GROMACS .gro file of C-alpha atoms in nm:
model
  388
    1UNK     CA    1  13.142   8.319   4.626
    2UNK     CA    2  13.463   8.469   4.411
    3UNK     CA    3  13.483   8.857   4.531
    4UNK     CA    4  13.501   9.117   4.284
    5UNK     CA    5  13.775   9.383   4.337
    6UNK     CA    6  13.738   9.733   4.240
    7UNK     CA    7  14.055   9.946   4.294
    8UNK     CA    8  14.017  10.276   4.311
    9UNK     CA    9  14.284  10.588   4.289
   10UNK     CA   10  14.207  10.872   4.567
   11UNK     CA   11  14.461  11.177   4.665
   12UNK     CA   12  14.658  11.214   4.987
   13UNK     CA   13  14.508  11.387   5.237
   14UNK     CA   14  14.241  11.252   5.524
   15UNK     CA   15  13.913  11.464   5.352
   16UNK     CA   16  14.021  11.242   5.010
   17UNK     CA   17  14.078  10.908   5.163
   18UNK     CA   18  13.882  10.862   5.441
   19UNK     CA   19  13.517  10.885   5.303
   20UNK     CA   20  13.547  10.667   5.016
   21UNK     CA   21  13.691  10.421   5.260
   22UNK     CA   22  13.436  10.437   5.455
   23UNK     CA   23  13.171  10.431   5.223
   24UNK     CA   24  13.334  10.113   5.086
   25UNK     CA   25  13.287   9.919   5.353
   26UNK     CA   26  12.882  10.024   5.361
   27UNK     CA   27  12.874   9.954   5.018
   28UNK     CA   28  13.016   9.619   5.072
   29UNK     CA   29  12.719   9.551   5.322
   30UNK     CA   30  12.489   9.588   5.046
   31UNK     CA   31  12.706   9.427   4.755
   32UNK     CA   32  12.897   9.109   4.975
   33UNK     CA   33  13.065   9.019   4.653
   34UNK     CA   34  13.246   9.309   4.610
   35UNK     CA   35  13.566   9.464   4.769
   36UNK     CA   36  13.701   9.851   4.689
   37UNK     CA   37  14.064   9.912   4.763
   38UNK     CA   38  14.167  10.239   4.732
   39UNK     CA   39  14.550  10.369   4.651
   40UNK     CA   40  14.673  10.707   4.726
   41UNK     CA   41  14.849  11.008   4.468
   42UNK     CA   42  14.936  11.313   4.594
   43UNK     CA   43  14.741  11.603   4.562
   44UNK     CA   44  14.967  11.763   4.291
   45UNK     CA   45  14.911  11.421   4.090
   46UNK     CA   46  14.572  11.453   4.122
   47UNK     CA   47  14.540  11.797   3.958
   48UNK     CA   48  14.835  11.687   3.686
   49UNK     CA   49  14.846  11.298   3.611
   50UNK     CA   50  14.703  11.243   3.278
   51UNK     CA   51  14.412  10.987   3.319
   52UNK     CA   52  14.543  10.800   3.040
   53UNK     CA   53  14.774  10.662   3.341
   54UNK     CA   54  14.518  10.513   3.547
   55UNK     CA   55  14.250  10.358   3.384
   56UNK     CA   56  14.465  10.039   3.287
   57UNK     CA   57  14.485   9.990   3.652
   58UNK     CA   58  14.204  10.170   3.861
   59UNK     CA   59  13.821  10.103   3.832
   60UNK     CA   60  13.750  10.450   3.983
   61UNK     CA   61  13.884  10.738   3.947
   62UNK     CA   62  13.888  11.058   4.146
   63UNK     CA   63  13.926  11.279   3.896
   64UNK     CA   64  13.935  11.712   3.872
   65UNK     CA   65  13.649  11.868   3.575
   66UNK     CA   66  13.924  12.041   3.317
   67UNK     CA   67  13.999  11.682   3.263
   68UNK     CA   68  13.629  11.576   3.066
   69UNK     CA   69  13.776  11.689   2.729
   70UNK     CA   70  14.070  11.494   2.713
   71UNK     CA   71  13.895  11.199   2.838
   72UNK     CA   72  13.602  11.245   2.591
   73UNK     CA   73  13.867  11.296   2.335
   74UNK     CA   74  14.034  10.949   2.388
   75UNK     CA   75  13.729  10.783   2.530
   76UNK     CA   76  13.889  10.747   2.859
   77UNK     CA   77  13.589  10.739   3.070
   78UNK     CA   78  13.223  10.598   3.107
   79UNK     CA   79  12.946  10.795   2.976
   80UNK     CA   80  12.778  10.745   3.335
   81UNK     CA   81  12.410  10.864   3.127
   82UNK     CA   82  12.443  10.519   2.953
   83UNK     CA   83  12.411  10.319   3.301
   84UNK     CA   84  12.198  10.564   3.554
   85UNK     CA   85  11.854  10.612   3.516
   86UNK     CA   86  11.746  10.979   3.375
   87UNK     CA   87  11.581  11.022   3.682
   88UNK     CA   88  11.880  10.959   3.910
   89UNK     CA   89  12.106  11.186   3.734
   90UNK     CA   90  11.815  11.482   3.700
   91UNK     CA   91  11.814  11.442   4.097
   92UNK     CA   92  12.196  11.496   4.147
   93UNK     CA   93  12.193  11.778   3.934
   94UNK     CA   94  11.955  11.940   4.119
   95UNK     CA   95  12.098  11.868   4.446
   96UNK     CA   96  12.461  11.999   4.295
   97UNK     CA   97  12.661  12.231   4.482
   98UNK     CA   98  12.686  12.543   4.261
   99UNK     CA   99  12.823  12.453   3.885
  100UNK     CA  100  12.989  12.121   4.050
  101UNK     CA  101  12.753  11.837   3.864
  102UNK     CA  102  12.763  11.995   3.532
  103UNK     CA  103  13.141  12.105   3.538
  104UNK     CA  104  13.205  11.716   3.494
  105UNK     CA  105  12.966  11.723   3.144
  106UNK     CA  106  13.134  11.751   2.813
  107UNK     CA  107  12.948  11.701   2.493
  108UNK     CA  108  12.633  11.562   2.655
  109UNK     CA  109  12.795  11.303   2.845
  110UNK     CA  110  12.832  11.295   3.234
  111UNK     CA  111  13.157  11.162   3.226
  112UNK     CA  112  13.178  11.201   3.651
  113UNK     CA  113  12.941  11.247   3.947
  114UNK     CA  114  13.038  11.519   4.221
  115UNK     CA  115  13.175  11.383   4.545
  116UNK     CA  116  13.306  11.671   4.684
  117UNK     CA  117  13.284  12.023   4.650
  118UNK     CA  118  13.497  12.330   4.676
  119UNK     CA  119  13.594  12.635   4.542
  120UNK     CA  120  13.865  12.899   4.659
  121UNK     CA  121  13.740  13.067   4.990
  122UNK     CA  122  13.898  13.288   5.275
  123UNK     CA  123  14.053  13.138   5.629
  124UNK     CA  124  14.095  13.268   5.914
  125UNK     CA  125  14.217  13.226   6.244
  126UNK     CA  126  13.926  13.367   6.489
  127UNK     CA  127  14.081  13.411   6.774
  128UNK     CA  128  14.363  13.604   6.642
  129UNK     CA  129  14.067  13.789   6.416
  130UNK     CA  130  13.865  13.890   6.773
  131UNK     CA  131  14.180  13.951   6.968
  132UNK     CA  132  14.286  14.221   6.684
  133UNK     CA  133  13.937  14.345   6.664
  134UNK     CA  134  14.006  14.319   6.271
  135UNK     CA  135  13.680  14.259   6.010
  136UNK     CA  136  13.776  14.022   5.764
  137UNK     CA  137  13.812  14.216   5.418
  138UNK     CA  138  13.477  14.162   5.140
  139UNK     CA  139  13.659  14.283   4.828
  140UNK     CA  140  14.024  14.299   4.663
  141UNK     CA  141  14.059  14.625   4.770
  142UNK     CA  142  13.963  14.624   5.126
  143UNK     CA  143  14.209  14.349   5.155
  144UNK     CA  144  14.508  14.602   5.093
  145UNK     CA  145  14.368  14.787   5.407
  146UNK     CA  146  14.393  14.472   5.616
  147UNK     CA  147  14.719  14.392   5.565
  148UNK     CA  148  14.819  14.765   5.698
  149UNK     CA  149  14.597  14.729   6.014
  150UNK     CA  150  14.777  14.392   6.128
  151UNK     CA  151  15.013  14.444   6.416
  152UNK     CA  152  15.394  14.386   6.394
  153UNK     CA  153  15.400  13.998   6.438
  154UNK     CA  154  15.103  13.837   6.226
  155UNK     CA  155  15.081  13.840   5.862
  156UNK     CA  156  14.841  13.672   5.584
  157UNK     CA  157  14.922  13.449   5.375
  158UNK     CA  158  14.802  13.313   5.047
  159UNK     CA  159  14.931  12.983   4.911
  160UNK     CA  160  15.075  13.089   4.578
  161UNK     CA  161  15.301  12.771   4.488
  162UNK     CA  162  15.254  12.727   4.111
  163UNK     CA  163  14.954  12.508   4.087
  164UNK     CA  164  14.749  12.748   4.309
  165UNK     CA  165  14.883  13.045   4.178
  166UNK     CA  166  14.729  12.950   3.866
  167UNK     CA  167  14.392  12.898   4.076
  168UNK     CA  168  14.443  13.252   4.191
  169UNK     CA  169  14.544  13.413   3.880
  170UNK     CA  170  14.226  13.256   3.691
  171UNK     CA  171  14.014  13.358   3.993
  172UNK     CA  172  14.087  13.716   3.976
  173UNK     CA  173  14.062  13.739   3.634
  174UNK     CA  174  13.746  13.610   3.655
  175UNK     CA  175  13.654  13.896   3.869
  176UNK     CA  176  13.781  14.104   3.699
  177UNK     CA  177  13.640  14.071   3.340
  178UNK     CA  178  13.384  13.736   3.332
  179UNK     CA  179  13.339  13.434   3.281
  180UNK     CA  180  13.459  13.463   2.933
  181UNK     CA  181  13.835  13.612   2.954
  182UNK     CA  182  13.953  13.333   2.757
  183UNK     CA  183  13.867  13.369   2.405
  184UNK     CA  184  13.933  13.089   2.182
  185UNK     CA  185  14.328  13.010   2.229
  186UNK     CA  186  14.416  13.358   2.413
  187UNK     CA  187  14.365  13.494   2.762
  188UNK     CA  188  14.281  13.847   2.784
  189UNK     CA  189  14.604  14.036   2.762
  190UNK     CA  190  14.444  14.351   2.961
  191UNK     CA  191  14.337  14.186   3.253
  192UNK     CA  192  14.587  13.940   3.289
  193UNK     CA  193  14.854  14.152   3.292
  194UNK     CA  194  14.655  14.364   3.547
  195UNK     CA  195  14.658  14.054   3.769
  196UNK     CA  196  14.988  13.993   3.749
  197UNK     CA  197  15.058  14.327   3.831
  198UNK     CA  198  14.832  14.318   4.149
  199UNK     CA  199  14.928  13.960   4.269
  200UNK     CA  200  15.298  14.193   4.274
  201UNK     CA  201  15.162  14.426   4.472
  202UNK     CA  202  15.037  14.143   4.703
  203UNK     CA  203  15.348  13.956   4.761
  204UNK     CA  204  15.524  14.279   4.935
  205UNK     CA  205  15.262  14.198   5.241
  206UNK     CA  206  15.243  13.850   5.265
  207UNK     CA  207  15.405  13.587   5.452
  208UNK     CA  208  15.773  13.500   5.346
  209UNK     CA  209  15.637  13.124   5.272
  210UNK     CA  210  15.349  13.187   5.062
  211UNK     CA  211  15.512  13.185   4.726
  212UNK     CA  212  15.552  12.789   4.821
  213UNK     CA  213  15.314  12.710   4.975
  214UNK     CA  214  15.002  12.495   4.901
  215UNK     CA  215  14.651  12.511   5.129
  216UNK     CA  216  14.736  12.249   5.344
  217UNK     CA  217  15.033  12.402   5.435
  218UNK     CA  218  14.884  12.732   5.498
  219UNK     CA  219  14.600  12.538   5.698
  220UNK     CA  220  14.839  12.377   5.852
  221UNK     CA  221  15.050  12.678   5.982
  222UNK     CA  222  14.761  12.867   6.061
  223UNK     CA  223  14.658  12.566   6.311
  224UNK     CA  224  14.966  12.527   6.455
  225UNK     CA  225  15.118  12.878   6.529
  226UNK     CA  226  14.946  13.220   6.609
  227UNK     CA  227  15.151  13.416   6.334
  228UNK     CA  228  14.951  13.388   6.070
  229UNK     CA  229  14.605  13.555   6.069
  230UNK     CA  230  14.429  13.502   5.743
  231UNK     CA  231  14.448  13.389   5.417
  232UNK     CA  232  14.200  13.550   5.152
  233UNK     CA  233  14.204  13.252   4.884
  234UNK     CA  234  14.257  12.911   4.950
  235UNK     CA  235  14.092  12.575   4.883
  236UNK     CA  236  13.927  12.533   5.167
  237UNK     CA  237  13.895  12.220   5.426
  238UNK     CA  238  13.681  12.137   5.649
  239UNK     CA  239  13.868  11.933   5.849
  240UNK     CA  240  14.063  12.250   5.995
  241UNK     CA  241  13.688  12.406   6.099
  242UNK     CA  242  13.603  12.077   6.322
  243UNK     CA  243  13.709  12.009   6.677
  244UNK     CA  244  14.015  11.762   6.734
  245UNK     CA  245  14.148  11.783   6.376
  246UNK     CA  246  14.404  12.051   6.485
  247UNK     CA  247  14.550  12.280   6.764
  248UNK     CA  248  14.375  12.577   6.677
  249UNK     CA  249  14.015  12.614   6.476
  250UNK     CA  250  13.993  12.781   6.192
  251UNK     CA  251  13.679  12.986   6.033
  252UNK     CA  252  13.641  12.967   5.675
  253UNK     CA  253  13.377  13.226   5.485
  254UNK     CA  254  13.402  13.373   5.106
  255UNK     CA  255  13.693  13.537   4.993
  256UNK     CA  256  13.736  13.892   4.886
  257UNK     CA  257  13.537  13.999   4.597
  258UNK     CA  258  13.559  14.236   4.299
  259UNK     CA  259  13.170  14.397   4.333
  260UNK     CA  260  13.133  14.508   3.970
  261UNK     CA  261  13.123  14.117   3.882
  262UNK     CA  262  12.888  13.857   4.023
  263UNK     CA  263  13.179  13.589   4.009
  264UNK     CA  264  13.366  13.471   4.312
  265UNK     CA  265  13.640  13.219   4.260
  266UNK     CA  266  13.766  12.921   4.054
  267UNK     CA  267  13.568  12.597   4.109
  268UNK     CA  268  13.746  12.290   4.261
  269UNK     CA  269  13.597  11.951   4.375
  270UNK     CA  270  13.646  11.597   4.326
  271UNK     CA  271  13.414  11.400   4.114
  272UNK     CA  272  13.389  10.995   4.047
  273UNK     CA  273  13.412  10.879   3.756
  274UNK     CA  274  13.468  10.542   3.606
  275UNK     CA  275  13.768  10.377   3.380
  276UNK     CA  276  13.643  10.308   3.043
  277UNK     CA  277  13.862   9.998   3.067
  278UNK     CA  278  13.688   9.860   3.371
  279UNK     CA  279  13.594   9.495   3.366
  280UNK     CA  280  13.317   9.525   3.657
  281UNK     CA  281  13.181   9.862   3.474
  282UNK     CA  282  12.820   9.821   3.612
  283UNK     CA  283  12.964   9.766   3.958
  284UNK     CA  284  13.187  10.063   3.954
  285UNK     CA  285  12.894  10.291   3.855
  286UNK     CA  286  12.635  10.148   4.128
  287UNK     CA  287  12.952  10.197   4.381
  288UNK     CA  288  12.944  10.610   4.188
  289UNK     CA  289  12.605  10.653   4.261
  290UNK     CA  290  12.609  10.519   4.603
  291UNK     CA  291  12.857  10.801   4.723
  292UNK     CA  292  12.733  11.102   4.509
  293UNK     CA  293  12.379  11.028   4.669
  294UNK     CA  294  12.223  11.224   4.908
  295UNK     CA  295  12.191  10.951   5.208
  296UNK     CA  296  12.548  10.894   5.202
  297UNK     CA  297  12.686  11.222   5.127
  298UNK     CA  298  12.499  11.386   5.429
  299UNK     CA  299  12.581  11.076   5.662
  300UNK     CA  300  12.908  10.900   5.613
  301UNK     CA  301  13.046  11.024   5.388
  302UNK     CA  302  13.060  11.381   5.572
  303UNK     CA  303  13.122  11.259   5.927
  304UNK     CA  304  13.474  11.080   5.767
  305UNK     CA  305  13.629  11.379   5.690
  306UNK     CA  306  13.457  11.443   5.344
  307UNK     CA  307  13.352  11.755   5.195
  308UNK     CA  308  13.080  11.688   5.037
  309UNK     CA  309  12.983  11.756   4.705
  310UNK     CA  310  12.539  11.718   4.805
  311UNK     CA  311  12.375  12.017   4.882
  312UNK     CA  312  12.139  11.827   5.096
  313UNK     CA  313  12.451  11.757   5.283
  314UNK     CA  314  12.533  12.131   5.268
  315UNK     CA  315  12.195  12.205   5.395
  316UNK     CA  316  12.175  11.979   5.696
  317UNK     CA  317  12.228  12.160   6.010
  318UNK     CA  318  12.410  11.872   6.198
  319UNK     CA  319  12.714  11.874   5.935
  320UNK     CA  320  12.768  12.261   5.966
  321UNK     CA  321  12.780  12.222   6.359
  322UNK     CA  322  13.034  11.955   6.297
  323UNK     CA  323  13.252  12.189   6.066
  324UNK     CA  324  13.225  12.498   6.230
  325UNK     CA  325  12.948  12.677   5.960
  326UNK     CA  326  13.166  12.588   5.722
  327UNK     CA  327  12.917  12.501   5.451
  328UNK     CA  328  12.667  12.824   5.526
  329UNK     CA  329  12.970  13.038   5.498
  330UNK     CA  330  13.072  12.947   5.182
  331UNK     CA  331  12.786  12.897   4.999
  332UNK     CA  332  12.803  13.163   4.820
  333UNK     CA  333  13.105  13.125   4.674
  334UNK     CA  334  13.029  12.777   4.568
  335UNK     CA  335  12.699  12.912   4.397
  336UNK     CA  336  12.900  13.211   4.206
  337UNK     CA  337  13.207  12.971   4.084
  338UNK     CA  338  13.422  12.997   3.823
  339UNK     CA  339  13.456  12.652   3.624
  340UNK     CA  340  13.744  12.621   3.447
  341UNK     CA  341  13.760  12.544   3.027
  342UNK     CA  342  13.741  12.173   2.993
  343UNK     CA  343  13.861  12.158   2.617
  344UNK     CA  344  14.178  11.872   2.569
  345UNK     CA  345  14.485  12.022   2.564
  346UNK     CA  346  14.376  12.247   2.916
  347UNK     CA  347  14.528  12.026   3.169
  348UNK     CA  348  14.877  12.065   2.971
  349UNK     CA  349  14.854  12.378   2.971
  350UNK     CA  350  14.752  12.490   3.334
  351UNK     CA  351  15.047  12.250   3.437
  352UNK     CA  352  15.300  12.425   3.193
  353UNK     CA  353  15.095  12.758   3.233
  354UNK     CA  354  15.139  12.739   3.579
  355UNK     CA  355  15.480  12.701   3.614
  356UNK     CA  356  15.577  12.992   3.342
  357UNK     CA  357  15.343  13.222   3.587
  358UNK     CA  358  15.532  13.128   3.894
  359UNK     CA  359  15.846  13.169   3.753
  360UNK     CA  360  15.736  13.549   3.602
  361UNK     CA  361  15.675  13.617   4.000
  362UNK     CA  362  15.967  13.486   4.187
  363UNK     CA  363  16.196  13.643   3.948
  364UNK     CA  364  16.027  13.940   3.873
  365UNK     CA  365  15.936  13.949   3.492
  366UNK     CA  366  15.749  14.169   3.347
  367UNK     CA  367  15.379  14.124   3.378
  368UNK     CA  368  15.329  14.192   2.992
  369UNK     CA  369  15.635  13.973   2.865
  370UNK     CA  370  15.507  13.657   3.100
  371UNK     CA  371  15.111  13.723   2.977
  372UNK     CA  372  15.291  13.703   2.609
  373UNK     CA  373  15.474  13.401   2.673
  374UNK     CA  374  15.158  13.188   2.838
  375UNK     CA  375  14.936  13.300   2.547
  376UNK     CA  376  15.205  13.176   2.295
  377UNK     CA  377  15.169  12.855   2.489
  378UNK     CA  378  14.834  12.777   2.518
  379UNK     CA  379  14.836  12.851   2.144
  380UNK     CA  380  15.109  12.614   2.088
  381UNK     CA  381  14.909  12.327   2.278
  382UNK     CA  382  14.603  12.444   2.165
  383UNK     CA  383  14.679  12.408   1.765
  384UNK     CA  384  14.851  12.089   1.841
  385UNK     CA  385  14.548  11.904   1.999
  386UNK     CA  386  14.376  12.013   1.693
  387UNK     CA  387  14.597  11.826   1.477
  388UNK     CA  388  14.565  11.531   1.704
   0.00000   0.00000   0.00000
């Protein structure tokens, strides 16, 4: 019997390799013929490398949701509705995590299926947390009161590198004004600039590191060391929340609200999807389907690392004893997300976008002259992919 490869792309971190190599090999249990090999990008390649890229070489792709217009745009991807059964697809909807299932639609089409789920959230390190006798702040502005009640020695920090200080800045505009601050080609000039203006104010508390850093980083220091205390938003893991993974445990819950708006933070995730220029198509999607589906999200898909993207995994009491509560305490936030504009032309500009907002921060531009400049770009990518 000639095997059937199908190589796969993941991203570099335990939670994004070590499910979908596990559920390989029980996938190859019930499919003999077939062998998945997964390669590795790093997690900055994941949110950046256009898919255009991979799908001459990978079968299946792990893929973030701003990406569905561009790959609807250039027919990068499988329609998966033209393979799964109405009935399959109606089921993972309704056993989505928050907006995760539909933020990978675009035009009708469900170009990917959610394998795991996440959304900025709030970390801390408990034992610091009880030692202090500190309450973990639920809005913005309860969070400037905790950074004056920590002791001379700890700190917060909040990984504001570029890439997640454009998470954060979207997040708290979010908050701020809706779901709809981006109008068209523009982002709200008001409440940007407010943003950028607060994220400022911010930085004078924070740890030293945190204009560099990413999550894992900050999860990583956190577990490590007893310096730094919390860290308000942050894509969280749930690796750090389960025994063995690290030195020290870490708690995550939701992260500090604005409570005139029912929106938390921005929407993250992985979802599956398959190359358009896939020779074993039918294969790939059954291989989809197998890890989006309930059975193997709550089983092994979970208890390798994953986070899944299920809410029947969510749900099952076993998997939040494993992670330390970690899906009941965020719940909320997954079910109040903030998903991202998925037009093409979006992933350009968060990368660009991104970078133009970190820069306004480290050297101190002026909030107004750096919202002008990353409204002049969108608009600039924005009239070109029309032209396209």
């Amino acid at each position: 019997m000639k095997t059937i490869v199908l190589k796969g792309i993941a991203w570099d971190h335990p939670r994004g390799y070590e499910p979908l190599r596990a559920t390989s090999t029980e996938f190859t249990r019930d499919y003999p013929e077939v062998q998945v090999q997964w390669h590795i990008r790093s997690l900055k390649e994941f949110g950046d490398m256009p898919v255009e890229d991979l799908i001459h070489t990978y079968d299946l792709l792990t893929i973030d949701h701003p990406y569905m217009g561009q790959a609807h745009k250039n027919k990068l991807l499988v329609p998966l509705e033209t393979h799964l059964p109405e009935q399959d697809l109606e089921e993972l909807e309704n056993q989505s995590v928050g907006p995760s299932y539909r933020s990978y639609q675009y035009q009708g089409h469900q170009y990917a299926l959610p394998i795991d789920a996440a959304a900025l959230v709030a970390a801390s390190s408990e034992d610091i947390i009880l030692k202090q006798g500190l309450s973990v702040p639920p809005t913005r502005e309860a969070l400037l009161d905790f950074y004056k009640k920590l002791p001379k020695g700890l700190s917060v920090a909040w990984p504001l590198c570029p890439t997640d200080l454009w998470c954060s800045f979207l997040t708290l505009c979010a908050q701020d004004a809706g779901r709809h601050f981006i109008q068209k080609d523009a982002i709200d000039v008001k409440t940007g600039t407010a943003v950028l203006d607060e994220l400022k104010l911010h930085l004078g508390y924070l740890h030293q590191e945190s204009l560099h850093w990413n999550p894992i980083q900050v999860l990583d220091q956190m577990s490590k060391e007893e310096d730094i205390a919390y860290a308000p938003f942050l894509f969280g893991y749930t690796n750090y929340s389960r025994e063995g993974y690290a030195k020290g445990l870490i708690r995550f819950g939701n992260s500090p609200m604005n409570p005139e708006t029912d929106v938390s933070t921005i929407l993250g995730g992985v979802g599956l999807a398959v190359s358009s220029k896939s020779e074993h198509i039918s294969l790939a999607v059954s291989y989809v389907h197998f890890v989006a589906s309930a059975k193997t999200q709550k089983g092994t898909y979970t208890k390798n690392g994953g986070q899944p993207g299920n809410l029947v995994a969510w749900e099952c009491a076993r998997n939040n004893v494993l992670c330390g509560n970690f899906f009941d305490e965020t719940r909320i936030t997954m079910e109040q997300a903030y998903v991202r504009p998925r037009h093409a032309g979006w992933n350009k500009f968060q990368e660009q976008g991104a970078e133009l907002l970190h820069q306004g921060l480290v050297k101190d531009i002026s909030s107004a002259k750096t919202m002008k400049a990353l409204n002049q770009l969108y608009r600039s990518i924005f009239h070109d992919e029309e032209r396209l």
